[in-house]
CSV table of C-alpha atoms in Angstrom, one decimal:
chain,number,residue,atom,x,y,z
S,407,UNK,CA,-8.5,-14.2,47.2
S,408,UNK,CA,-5.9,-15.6,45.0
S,409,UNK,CA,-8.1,-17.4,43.1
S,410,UNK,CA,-10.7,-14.2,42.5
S,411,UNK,CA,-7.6,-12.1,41.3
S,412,UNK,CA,-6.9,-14.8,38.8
S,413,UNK,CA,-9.9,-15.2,37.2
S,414,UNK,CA,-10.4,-11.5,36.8
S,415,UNK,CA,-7.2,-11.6,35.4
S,416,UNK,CA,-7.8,-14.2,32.9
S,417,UNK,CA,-11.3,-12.6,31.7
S,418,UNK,CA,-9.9,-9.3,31.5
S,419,UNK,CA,-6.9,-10.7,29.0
S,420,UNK,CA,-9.0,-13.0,27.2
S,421,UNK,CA,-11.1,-9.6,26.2
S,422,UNK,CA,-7.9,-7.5,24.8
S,423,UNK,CA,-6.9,-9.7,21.9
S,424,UNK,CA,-10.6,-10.4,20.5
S,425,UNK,CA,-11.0,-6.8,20.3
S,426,UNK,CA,-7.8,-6.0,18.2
S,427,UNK,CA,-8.8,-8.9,16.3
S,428,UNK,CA,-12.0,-7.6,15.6
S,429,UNK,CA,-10.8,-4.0,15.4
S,430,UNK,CA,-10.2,-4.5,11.3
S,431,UNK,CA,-10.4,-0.8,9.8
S,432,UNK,CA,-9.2,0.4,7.0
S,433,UNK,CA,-8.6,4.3,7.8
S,434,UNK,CA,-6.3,6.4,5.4
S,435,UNK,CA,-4.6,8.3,8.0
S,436,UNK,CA,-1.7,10.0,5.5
S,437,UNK,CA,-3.4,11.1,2.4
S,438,UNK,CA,-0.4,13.1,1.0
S,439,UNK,CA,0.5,13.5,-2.7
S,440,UNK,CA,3.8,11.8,-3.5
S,441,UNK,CA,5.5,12.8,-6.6
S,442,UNK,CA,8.4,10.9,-7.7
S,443,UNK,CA,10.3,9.2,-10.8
S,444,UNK,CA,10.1,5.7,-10.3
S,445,UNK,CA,11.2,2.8,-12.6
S,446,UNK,CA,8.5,0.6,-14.0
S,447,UNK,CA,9.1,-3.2,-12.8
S,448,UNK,CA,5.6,-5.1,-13.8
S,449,UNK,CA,2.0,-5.7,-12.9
S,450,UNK,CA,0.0,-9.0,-11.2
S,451,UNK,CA,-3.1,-8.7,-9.5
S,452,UNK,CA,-3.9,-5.1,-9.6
S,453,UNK,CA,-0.8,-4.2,-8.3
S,454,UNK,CA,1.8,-1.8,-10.0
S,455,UNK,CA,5.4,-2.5,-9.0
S,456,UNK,CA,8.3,0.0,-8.7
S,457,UNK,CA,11.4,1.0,-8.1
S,458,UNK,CA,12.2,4.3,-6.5
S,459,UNK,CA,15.7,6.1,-7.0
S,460,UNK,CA,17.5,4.2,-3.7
S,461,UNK,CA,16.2,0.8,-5.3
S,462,UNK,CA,13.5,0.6,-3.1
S,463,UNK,CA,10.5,-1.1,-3.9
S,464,UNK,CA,6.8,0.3,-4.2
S,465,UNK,CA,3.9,-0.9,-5.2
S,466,UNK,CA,0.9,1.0,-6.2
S,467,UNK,CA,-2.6,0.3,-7.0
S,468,UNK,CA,-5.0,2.3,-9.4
S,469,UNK,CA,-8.5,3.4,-9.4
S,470,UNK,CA,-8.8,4.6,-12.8
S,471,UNK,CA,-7.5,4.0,-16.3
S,472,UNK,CA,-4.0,5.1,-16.6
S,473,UNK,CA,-2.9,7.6,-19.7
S,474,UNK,CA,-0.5,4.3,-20.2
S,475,UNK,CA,-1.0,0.9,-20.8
S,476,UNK,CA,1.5,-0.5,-18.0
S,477,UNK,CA,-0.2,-3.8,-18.1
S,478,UNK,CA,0.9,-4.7,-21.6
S,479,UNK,CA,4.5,-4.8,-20.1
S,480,UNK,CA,5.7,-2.3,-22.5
S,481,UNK,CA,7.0,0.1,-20.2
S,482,UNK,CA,8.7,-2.3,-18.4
S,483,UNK,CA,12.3,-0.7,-17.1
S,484,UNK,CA,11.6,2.3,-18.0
S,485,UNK,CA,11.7,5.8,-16.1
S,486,UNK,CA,8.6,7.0,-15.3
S,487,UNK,CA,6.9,10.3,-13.7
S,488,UNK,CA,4.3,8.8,-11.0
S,489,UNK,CA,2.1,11.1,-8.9
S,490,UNK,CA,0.2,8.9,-6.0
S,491,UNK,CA,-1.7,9.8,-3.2
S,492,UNK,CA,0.3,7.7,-0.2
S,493,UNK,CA,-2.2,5.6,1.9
S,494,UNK,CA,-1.3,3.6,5.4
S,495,UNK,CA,-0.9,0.0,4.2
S,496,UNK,CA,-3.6,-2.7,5.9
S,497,UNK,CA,-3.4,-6.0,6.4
S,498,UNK,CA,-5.7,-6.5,2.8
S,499,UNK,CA,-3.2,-4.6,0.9
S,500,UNK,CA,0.2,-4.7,-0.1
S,501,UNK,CA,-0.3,-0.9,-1.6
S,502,UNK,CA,1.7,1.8,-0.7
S,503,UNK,CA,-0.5,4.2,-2.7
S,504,UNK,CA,-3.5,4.9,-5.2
S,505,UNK,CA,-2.0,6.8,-8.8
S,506,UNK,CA,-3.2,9.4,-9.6
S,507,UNK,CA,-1.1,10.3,-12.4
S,508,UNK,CA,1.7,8.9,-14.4
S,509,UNK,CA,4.2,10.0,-17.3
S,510,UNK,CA,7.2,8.7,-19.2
S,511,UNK,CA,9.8,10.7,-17.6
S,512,UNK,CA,12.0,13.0,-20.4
């Protein structure tokens, strides 16, 4: 009896993690508009790095052309006016967000 309980057990938890493992979606659970003023820190690998007000990092990603060439590193340290639509982040992505719009801050 012992013996039955224990390989029941063991097939049952062998099941659980190959499922999770293979459970690999991407769903965008919060798609809410952030807007914010962020500082302007660099760009690598399709990723847009910032700084938010409490000097806390975030990274953004872009689907379109920007209105501003922040890949040049021009606009490094500078204040900006960043509008992004705030995604869950994956285990493919680093992103916190997609930008939707962005301006130099007055």
């Amino acid at each position: 009896m012992k013996l039955l309980i224990s390989i029941i057990s063991i097939v049952a938890l062998s099941f659980s993690p190959m499922e999770s493992a293979l459970n690999t979606s991407t769903e965008t659970v919060n798609t809410a508009v952030v807007n914010e003023q962020l500082t302007f820190d660099g760009y690598e690998g399709e990723y847009y790095f910032f700084t938010d007000t409490n000097y806390e990092a975030v990274v953004l990603e872009a689907n379109q052309k920007l209105p501003i060439d922040l890949i040049n590193g021009n606009y490094e340290g500078k204040k900006l006016e960043v509008s992004y639509e705030a995604v869950n982040r994956t285990q493919d992505s680093s992103s916190e967000g997609v930008i939707k719009s962005v301006k130099l801050s007055e």
